[in-house]
Coordinates of C-alpha atoms in Angstrom, one line a residue:
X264 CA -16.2 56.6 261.5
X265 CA -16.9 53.0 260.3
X266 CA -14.4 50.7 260.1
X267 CA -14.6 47.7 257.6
X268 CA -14.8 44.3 258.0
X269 CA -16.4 41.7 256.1
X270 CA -19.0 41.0 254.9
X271 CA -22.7 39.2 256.6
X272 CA -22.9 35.9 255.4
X273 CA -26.7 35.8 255.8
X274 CA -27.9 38.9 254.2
X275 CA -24.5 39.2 252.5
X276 CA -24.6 43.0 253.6
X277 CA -20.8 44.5 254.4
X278 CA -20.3 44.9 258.3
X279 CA -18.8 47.6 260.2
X280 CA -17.1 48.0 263.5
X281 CA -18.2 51.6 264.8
X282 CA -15.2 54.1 266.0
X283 CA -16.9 57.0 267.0
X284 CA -15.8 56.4 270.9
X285 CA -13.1 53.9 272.4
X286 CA -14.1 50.7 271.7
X287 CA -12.8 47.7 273.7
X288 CA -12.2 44.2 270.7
X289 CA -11.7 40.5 271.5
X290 CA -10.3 39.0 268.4
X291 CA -10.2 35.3 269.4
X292 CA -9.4 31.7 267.7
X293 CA -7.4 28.4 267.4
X294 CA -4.3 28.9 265.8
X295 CA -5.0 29.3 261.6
X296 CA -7.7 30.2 261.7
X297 CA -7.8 33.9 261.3
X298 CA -7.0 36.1 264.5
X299 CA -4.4 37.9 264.1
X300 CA -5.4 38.4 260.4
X301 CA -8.8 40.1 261.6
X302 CA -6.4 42.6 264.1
X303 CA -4.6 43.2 261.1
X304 CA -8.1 44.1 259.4
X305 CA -8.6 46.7 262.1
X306 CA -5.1 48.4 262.2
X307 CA -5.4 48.8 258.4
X308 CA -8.8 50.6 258.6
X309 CA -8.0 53.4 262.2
X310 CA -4.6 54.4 259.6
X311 CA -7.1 54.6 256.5
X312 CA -10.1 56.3 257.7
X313 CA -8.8 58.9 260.9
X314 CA -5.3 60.7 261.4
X315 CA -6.9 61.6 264.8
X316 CA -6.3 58.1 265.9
X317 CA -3.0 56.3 266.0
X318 CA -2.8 53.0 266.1
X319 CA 0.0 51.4 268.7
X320 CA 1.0 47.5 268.1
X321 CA 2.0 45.2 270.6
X322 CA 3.8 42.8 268.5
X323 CA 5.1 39.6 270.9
X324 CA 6.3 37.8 267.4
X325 CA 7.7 40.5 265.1
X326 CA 5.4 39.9 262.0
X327 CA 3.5 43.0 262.1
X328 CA 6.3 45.1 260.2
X329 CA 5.2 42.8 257.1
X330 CA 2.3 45.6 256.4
X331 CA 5.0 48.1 254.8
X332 CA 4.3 45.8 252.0
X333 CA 0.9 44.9 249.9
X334 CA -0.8 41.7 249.3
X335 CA 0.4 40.8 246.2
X336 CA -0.8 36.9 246.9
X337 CA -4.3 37.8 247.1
X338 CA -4.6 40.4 244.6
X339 CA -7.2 38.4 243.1
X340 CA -9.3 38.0 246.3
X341 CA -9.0 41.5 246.7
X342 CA -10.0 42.4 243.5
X343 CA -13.2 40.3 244.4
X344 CA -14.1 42.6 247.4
X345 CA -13.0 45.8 245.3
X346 CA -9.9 46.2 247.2
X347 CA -6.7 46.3 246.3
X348 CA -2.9 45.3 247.9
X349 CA -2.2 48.5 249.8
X350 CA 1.8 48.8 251.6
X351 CA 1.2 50.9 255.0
X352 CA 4.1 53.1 256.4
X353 CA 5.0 51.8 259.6
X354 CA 7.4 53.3 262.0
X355 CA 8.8 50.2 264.1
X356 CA 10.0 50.4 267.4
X357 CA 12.8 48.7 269.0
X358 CA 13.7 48.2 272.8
X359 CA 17.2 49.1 273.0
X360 CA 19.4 49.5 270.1
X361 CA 18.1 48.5 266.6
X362 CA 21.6 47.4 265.5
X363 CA 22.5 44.9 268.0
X364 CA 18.7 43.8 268.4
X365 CA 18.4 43.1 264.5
X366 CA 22.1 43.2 262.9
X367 CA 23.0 45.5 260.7
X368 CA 22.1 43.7 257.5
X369 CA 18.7 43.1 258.4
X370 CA 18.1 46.6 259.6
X371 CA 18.9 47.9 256.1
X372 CA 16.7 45.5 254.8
X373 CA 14.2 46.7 256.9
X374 CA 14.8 50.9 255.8
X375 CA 14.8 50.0 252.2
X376 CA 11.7 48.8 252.6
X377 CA 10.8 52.3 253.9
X378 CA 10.5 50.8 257.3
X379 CA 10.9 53.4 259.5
X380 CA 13.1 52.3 262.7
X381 CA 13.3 53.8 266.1
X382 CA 14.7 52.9 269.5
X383 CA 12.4 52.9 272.0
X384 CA 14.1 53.3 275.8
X385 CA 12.2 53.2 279.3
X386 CA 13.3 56.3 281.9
X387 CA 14.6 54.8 285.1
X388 CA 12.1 57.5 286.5
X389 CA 9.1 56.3 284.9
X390 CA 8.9 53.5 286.7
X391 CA 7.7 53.5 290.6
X392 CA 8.9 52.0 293.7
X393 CA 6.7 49.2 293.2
X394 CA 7.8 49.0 289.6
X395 CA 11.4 48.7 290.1
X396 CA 11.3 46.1 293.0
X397 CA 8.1 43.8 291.1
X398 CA 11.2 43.8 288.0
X399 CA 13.2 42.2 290.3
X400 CA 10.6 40.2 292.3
X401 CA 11.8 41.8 296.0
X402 CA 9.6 42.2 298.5
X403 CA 9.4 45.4 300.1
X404 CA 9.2 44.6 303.7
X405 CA 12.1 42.6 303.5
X406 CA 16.3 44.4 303.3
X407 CA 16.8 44.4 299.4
X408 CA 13.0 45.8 298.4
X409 CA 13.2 48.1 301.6
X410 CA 16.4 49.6 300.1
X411 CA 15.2 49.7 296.4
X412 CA 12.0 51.3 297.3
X413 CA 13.8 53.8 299.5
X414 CA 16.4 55.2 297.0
X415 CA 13.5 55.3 294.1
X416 CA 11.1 57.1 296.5
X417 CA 13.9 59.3 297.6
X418 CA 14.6 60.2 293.7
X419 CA 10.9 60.9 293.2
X420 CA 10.9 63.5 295.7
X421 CA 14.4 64.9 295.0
X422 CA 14.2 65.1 290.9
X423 CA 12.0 65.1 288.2
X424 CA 14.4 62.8 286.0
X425 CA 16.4 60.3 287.3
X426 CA 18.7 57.1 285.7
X427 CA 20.2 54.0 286.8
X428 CA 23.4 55.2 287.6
X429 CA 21.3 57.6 290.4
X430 CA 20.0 54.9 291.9
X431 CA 23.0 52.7 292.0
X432 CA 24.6 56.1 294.0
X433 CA 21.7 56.5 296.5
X434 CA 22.3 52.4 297.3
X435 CA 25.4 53.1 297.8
X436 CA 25.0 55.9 300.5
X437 CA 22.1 54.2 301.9
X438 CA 23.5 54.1 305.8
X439 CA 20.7 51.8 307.0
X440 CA 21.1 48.8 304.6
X441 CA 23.7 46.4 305.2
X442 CA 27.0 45.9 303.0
X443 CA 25.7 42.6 301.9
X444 CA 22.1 43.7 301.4
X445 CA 23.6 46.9 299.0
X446 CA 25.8 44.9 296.9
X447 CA 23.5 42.4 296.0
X448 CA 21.2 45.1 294.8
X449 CA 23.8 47.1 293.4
X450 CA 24.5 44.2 291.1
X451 CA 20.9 43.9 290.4
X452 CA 20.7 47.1 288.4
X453 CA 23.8 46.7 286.9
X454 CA 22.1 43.7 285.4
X455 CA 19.9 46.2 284.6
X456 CA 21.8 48.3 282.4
X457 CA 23.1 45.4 280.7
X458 CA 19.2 44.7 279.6
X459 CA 19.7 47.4 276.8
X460 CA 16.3 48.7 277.5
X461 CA 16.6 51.7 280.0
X462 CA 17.8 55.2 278.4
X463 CA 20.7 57.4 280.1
X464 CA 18.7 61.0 279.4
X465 CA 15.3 61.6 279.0
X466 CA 13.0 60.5 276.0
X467 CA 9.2 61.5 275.4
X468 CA 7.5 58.5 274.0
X469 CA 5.6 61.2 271.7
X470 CA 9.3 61.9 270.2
X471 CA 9.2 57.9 269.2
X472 CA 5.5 57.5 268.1
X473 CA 5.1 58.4 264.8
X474 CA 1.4 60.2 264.5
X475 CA 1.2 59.4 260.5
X476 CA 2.4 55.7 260.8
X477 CA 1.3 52.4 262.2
X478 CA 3.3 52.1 264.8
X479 CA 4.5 48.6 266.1
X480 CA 6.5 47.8 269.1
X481 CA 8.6 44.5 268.2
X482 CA 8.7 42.6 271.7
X483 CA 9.9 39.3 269.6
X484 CA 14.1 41.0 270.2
X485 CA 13.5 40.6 274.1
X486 CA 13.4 37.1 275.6
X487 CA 10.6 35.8 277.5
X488 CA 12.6 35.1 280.7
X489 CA 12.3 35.1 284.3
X490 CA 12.5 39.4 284.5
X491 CA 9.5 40.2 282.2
X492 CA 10.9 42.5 280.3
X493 CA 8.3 42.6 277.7
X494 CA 5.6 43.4 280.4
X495 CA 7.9 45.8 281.8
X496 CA 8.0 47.9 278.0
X497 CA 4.4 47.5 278.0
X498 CA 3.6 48.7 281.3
X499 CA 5.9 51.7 281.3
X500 CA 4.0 52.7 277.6
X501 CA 0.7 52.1 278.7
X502 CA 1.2 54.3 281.8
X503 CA 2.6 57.2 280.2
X504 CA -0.1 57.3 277.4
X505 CA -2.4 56.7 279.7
X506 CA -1.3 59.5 282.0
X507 CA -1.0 62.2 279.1
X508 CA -4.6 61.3 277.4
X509 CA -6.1 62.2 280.8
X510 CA -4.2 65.5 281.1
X511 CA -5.4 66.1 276.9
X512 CA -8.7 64.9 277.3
X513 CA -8.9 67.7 280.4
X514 CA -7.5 70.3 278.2
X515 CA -9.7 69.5 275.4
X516 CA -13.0 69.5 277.5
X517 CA -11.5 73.5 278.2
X518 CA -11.1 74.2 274.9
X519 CA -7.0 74.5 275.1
X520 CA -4.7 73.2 272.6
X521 CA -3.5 69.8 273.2
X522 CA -0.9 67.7 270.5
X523 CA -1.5 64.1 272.4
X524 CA -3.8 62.3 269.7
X525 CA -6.2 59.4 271.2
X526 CA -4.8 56.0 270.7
X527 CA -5.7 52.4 269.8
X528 CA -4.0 49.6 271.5
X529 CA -3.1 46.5 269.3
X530 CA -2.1 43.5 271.7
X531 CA -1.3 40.2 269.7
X532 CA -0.9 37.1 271.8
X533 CA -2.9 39.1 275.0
X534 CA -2.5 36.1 277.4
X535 CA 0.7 36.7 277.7
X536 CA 0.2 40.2 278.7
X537 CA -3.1 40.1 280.9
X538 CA -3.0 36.3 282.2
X539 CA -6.0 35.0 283.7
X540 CA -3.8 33.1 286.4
X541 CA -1.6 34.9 288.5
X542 CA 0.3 38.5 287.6
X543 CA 2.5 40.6 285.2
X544 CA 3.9 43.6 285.1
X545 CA 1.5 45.0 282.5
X546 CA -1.5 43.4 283.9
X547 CA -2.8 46.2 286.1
X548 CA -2.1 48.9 283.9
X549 CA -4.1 47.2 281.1
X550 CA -6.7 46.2 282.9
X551 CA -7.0 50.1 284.1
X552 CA -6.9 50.8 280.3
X553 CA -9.7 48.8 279.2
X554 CA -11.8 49.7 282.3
X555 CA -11.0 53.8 282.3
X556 CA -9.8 55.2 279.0
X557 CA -12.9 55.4 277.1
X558 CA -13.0 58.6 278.7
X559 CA -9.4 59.8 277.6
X560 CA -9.9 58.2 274.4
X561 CA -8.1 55.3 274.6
X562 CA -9.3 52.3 272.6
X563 CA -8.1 48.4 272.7
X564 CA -8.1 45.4 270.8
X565 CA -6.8 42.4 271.9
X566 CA -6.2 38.7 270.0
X567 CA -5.7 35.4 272.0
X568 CA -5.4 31.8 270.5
X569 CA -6.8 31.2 274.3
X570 CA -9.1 33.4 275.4
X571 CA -9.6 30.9 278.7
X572 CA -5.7 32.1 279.5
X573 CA -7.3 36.1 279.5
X574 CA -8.1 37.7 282.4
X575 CA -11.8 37.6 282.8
X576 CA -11.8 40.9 283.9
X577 CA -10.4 42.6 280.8
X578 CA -12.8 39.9 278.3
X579 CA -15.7 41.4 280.4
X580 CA -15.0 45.0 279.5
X581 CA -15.2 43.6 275.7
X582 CA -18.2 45.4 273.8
X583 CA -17.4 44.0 270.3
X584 CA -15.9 40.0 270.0
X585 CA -14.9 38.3 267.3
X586 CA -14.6 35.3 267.7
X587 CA -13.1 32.8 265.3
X588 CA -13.2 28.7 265.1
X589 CA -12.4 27.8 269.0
X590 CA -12.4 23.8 270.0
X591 CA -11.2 23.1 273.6
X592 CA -13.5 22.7 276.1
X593 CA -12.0 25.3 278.7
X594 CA -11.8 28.5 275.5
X595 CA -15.3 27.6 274.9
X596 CA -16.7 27.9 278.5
X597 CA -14.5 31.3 279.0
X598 CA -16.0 32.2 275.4
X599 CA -19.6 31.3 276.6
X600 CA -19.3 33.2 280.1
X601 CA -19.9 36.1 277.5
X602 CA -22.9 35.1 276.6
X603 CA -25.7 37.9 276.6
X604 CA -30.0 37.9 276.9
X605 CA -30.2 38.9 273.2
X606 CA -28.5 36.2 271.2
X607 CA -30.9 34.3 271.6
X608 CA -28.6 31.0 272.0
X609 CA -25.4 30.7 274.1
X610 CA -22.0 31.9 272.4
X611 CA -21.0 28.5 271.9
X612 CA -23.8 27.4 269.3
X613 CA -22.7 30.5 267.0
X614 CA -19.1 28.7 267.3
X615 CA -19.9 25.4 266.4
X616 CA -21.4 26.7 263.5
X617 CA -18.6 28.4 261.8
X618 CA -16.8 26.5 258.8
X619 CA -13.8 27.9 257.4
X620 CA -10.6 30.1 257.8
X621 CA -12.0 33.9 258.0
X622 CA -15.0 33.3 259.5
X623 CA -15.8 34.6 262.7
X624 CA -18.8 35.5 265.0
X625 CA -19.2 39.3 265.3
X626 CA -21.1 40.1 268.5
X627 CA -21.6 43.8 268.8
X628 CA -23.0 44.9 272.6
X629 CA -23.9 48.3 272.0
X630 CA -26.2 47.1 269.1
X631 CA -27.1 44.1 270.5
X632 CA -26.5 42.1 267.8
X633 CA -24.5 38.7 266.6
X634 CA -23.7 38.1 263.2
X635 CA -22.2 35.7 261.2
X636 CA -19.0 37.3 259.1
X637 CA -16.7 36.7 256.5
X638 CA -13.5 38.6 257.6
X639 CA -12.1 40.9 254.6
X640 CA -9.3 40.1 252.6
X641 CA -5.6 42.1 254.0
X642 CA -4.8 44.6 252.1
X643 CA -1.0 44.3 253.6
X644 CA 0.9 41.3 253.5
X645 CA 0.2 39.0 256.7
X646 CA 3.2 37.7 258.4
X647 CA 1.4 35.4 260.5
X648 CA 1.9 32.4 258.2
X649 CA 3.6 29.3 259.1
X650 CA 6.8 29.0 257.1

């Protein structure tokens, strides 16, 4: 499976990104100058060429839901490459409830544009003891993480499928934490249930994902505040797909039936996500991604206006980068660490010679090859545009 493009801009030859296996993608680059377009590119061609694959968008700024509708600005320019503006169905998924997170007018707009919308909720007992006091930055040697951890581990043990209001209760009948200690914690997670992101019965994320849609997770209705929600959405997805690929891909190596489809990973704005300084809630789990699910089947692409602000240890697993116009001094020498025997030159001279908007440098490791590229026209409308 070959996914499209551009196009070589010395032998003026089209160029493919291969999708035969999990693929790990850096799409990097100053602000305008064509990142996020190129990730759009990529999402476009996994729907188009496999229903095997699904394609899962991590969307921090809520402009990916524009490809339900073509480009109709560039239909010249994509007559040009003989393509033409294409609308995508997308299934968009929304922490909490879509009404209150979007208002009922624009959530109209949104289905008669054959948008389809879908809460997405976390189960209280997806998360782990570690999860649930990181959310709420306790430690667990000290009385308020001793006590959370307790009545989660407690819940793991005793049930399968547990909610908030369970873990208020076992707070509550926790003997060996004091009144203070409890009540403080108690109104913790009722903070909690106010966050309109946590379910009150069980939902399988494979009821939400939509296996014939692009599917985009709209982070842009949660703040980016002091509890890291987003991160906590992200970590919680990640895990759970992560966890059901292994069990498919063990199933499929026996020849048993399995209905979990491999998955690509779309993460826009990736420093926000897996910083290079300090920690997140999704960084661990990402990281595990990149490093372990090209067994599973799991595939990931992520874009960063500051690949210096990535952790080096997810840019490292990157075997394709494409790198768009970079200036400052510290992107450049994170770009550069990349730099492999067979270029030739360092990263950075490939850089400095790019021109214009669309341009990037396409370094592909398994080939062993760099190449200057013109990044295809969008087939969907782009809704990374400054207004």
């Amino acid at each position: 499976m070959q996914l499209f493009i551009g196009e070589d801009q010395e032998s003026g030859e089209d160029a493919y990104i291969s999708a035969e296996r999990a693929r790990t993608v850096l799409a990097c680059g100053k602000r305008g100058t064509g990142k996020s377009y190129s990730m759009g590119d990529l999402i476009e061609e996994i729907h188009t060429e496999t229903r095997e694959i699904v394609p899962l968008v991590i969307d921090p700024m809520g402009i990916y839901w524009t490809m339900a509708s073509g480009n109709e600005s560039q239909e010249q320019l994509l007559w040009d490459w003989g393509l033409s503006p294409e609308e995508f169905p997308i299934n968009l998924l929304v922490p909490g409830n879509p009404e209150d997170r979007y208002g009922r007018e624009v959530l109209e707009e949104l289905q008669r544009r054959n948008i389809d919308v879908n809460s997405l909720g976390l189960n209280p007992s997806d998360l782990s003891p570690d999860n649930w006091c990181d959310l709420f930055d306790l430690n667990i040697n000290k009385p308020m993480g001793i006590t959370l951890y307790r009545a989660v581990r407690q819940l793991n043990e005793e049930e399968d499928e547990f909610f908030l209001d369970d873990i208020i209760h076992k707070v509550e009948l926790d003997g060996n934490a004091g009144e203070r200690t409890r009540e403080a914690l108690i109104n913790r997670l009722h903070m909690a249930g106010q966050w309109d992101v946590f379910t009150d019965r069980y939902e399988n994320i494979w009821d939400t994902i939509d296996v014939d849609r692009i599917n985009v997770l709209d982070l842009s209705v949660i703040e980016p505040g002091k509890y890291g929600l987003r991160n906590l959405v992200v970590d919680v997805l990640a895990r759970n797909i992560f966890r059901q690929r292994v069990e498919a891909r063990r199933r499929e190596e026996l020849n048993l039936p399995t209905n979990i489809p491999k998955v690509w990973m779309f993460i826009d704005e990736a420093h926000n996500f897996v910083p290079s300084s300090g920690s997140s809630l999704a960084k661990d789990t990402l990281i595990r991604w990149v490093k372990e699910g090209r067994q599973p089947g799991l595939s990931m692409v992520v874009a960063s206006q500051q690949p210096s602000a990535v952790d080096s240890e997810l840019l490292s697993q990157c075997d394709i980068i494409l790198c768009h116009k970079i200036t400052t001094k510290e992107d450049m020498s994170s770009l550069n660490k990349l730099s492999q025997d067979y270029m030739g030159s360092e990263l950075k001279t490939f850089v400095r010679n790019l021109d214009g908007i669309g341009e990037a440098v396409y370094v592909n490791d398994d080939e062993e090859t760099v190449r200057m590229v013109k990044m295809r026209p969008r087939k969907s409308q782009h809704g990374g545009g400054e207004a």
